[in-house]
Short mmCIF file of N, CA, C and O in Angstrom, two decimals:
data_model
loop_
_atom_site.label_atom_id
_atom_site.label_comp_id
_atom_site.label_asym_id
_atom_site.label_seq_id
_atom_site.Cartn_x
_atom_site.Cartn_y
_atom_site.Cartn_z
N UNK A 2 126.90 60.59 129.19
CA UNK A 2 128.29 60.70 129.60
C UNK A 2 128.35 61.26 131.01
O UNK A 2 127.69 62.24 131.36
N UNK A 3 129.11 60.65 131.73
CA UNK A 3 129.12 61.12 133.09
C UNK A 3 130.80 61.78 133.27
O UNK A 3 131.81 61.40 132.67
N UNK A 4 130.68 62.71 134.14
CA UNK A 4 132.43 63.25 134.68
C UNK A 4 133.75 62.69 134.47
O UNK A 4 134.68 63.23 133.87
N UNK A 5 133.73 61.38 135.10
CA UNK A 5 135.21 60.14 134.54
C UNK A 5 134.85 60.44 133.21
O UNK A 5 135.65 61.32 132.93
N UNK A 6 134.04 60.23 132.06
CA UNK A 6 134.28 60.26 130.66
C UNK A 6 134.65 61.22 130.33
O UNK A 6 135.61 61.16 129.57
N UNK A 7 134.10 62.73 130.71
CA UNK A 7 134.40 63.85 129.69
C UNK A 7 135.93 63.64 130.55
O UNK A 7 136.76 63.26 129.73
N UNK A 8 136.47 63.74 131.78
CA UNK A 8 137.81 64.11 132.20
C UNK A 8 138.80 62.79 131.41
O UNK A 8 139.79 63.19 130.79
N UNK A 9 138.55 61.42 131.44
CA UNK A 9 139.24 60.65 130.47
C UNK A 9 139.60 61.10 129.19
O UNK A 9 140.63 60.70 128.65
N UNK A 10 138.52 62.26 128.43
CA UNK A 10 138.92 62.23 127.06
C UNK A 10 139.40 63.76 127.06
O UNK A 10 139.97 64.30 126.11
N UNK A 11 139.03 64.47 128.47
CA UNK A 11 140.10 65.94 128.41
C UNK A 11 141.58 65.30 128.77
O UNK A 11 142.42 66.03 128.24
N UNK A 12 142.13 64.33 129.39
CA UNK A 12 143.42 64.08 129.35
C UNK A 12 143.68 63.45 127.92
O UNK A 12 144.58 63.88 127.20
N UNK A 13 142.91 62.51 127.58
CA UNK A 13 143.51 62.01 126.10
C UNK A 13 143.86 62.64 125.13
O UNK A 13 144.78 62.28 124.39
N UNK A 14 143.10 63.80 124.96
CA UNK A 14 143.06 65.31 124.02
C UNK A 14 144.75 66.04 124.88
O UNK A 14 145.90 66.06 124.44
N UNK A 15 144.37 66.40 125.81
CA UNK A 15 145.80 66.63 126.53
C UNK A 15 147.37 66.31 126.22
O UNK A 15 148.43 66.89 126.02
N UNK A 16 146.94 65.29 126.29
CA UNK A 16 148.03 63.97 125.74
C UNK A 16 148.64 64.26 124.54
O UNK A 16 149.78 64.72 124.40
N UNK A 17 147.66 63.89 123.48
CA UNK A 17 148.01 64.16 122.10
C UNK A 17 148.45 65.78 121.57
O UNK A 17 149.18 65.94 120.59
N UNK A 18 148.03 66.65 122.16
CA UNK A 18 148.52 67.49 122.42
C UNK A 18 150.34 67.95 122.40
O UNK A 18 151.18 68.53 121.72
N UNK A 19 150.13 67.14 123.84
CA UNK A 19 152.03 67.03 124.22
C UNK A 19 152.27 66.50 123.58
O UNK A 19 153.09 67.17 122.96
N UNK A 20 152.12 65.07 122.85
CA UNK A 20 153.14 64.07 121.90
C UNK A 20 153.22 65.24 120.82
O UNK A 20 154.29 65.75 121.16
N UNK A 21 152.72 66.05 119.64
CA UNK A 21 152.36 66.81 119.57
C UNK A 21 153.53 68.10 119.67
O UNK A 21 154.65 68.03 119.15
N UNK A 22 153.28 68.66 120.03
CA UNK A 22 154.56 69.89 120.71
C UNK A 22 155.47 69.22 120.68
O UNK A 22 156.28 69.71 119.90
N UNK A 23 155.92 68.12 121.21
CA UNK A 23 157.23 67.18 121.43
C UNK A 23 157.76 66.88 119.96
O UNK A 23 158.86 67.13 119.47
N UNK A 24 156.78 66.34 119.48
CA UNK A 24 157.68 65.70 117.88
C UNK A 24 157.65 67.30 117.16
O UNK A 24 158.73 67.68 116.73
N UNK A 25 156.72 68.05 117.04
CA UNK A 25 157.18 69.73 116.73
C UNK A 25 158.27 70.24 117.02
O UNK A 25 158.83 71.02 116.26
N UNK A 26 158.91 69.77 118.55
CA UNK A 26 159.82 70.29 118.83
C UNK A 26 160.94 69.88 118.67
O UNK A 26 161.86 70.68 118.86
N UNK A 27 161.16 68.87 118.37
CA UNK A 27 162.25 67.37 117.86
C UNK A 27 162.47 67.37 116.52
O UNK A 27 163.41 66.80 115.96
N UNK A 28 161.57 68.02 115.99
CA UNK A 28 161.74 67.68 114.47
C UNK A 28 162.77 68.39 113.81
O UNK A 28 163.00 69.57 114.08
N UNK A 29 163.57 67.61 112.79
CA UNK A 29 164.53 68.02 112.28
C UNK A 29 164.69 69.44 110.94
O UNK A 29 165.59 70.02 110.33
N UNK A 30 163.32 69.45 111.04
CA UNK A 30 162.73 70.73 110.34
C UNK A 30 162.78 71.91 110.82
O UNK A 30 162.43 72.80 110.04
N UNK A 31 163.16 72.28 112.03
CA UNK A 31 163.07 73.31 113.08
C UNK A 31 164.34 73.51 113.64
O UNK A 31 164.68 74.48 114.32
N UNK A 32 165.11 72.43 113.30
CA UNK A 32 166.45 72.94 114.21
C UNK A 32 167.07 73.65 113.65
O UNK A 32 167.98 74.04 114.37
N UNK A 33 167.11 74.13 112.59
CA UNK A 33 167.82 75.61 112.14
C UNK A 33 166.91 76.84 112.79
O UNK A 33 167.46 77.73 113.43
N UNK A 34 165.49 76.82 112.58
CA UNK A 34 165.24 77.87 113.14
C UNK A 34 165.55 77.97 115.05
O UNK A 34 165.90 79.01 115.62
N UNK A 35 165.35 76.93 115.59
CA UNK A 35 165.95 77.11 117.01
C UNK A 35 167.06 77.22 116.93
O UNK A 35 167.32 78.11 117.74
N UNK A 36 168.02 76.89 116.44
CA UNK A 36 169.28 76.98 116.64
C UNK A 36 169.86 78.71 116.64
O UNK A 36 170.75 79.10 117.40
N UNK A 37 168.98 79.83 115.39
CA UNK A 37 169.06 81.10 115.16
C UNK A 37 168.36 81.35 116.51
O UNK A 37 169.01 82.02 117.31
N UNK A 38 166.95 80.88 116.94
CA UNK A 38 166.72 81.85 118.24
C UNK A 38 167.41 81.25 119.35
O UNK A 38 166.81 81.58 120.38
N UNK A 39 168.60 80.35 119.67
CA UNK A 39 169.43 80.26 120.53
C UNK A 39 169.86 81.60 120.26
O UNK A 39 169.80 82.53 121.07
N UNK A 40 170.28 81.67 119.12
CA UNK A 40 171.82 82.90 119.28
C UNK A 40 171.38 83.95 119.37
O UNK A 40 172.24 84.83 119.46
N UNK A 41 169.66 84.52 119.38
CA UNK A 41 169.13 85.91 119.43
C UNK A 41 169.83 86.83 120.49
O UNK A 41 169.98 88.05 120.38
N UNK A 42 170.19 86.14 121.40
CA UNK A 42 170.79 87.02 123.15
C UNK A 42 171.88 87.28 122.31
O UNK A 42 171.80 88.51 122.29
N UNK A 43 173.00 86.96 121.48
CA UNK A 43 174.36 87.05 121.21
C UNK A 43 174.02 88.00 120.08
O UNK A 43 174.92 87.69 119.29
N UNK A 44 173.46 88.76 119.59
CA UNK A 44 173.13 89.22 117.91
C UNK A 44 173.16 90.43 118.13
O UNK A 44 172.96 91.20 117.19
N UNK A 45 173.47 91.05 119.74
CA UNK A 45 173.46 92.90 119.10
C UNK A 45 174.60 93.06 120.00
O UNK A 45 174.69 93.91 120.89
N UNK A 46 175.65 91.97 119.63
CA UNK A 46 177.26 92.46 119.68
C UNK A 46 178.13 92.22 118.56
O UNK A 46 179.06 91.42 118.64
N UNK A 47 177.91 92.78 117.67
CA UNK A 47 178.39 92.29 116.19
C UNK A 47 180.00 92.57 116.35
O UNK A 47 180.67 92.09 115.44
N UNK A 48 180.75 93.31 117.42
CA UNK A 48 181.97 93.44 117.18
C UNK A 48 182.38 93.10 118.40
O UNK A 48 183.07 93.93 118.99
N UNK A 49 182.05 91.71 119.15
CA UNK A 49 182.42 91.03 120.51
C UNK A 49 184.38 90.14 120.03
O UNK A 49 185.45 89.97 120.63
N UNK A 50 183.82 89.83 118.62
CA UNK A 50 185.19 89.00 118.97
C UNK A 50 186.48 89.88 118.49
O UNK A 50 187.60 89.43 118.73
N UNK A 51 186.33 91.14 117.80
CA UNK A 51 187.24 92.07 118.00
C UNK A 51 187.89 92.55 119.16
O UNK A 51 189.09 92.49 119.44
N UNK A 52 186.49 93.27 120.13
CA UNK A 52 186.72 93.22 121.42
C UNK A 52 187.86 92.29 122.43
O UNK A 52 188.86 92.70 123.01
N UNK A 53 187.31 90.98 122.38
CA UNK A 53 187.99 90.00 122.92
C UNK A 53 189.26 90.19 122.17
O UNK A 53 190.10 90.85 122.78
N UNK A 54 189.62 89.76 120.92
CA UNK A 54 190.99 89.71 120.43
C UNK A 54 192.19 91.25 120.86
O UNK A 54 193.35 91.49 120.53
N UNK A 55 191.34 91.85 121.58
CA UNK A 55 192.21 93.37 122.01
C UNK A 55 192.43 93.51 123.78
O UNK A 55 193.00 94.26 124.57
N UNK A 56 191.64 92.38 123.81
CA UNK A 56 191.91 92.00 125.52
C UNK A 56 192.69 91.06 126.21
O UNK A 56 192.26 89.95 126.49
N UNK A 57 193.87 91.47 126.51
CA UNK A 57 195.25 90.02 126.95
C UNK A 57 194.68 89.44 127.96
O UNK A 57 194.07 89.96 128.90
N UNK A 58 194.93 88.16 127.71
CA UNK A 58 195.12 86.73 128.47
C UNK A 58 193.10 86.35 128.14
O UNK A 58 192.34 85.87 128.98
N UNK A 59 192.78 86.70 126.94
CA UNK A 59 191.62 86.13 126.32
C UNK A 59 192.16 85.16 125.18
O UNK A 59 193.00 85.58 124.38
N UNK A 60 191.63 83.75 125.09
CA UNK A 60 191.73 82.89 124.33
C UNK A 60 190.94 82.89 122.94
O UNK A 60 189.74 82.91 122.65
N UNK A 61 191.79 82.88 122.42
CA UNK A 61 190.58 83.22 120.97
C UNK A 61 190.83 81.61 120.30
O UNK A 61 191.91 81.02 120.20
N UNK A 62 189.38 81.12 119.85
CA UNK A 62 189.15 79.85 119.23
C UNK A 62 189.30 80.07 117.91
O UNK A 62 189.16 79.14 117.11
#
């Protein structure tokens, strides 16, 4: 085996890799748990929309 081979099959390994992480990350098995560590930044204001509802000309949804 010469250099072009081992580096051809360190990108192919590479590769599969990313496809890999990608469908891991796509998968519909996981989007509840990403969806909870979206909201981790929002989770140590447990009394934000009280707050807001006591502050005029705030829109409450």
């Amino acid at each position: 085996m010469d250099i072009g081979t081992l580096r051809g099959l360190g990108t192919i390994l590479v590769f599969v890799a990313f496809i890999g992480v990608v469908l891991w990350a796509y998968s519909s098995k996981r989007k509840k748990s990403f969806d909870e560590a979206a909201n981790l930044p929002f989770a140590d204001e447990p009394d934000a929309k009280k707050r807001d509802e006591k502050l005029p000309g705030v829109r409450n949804k």
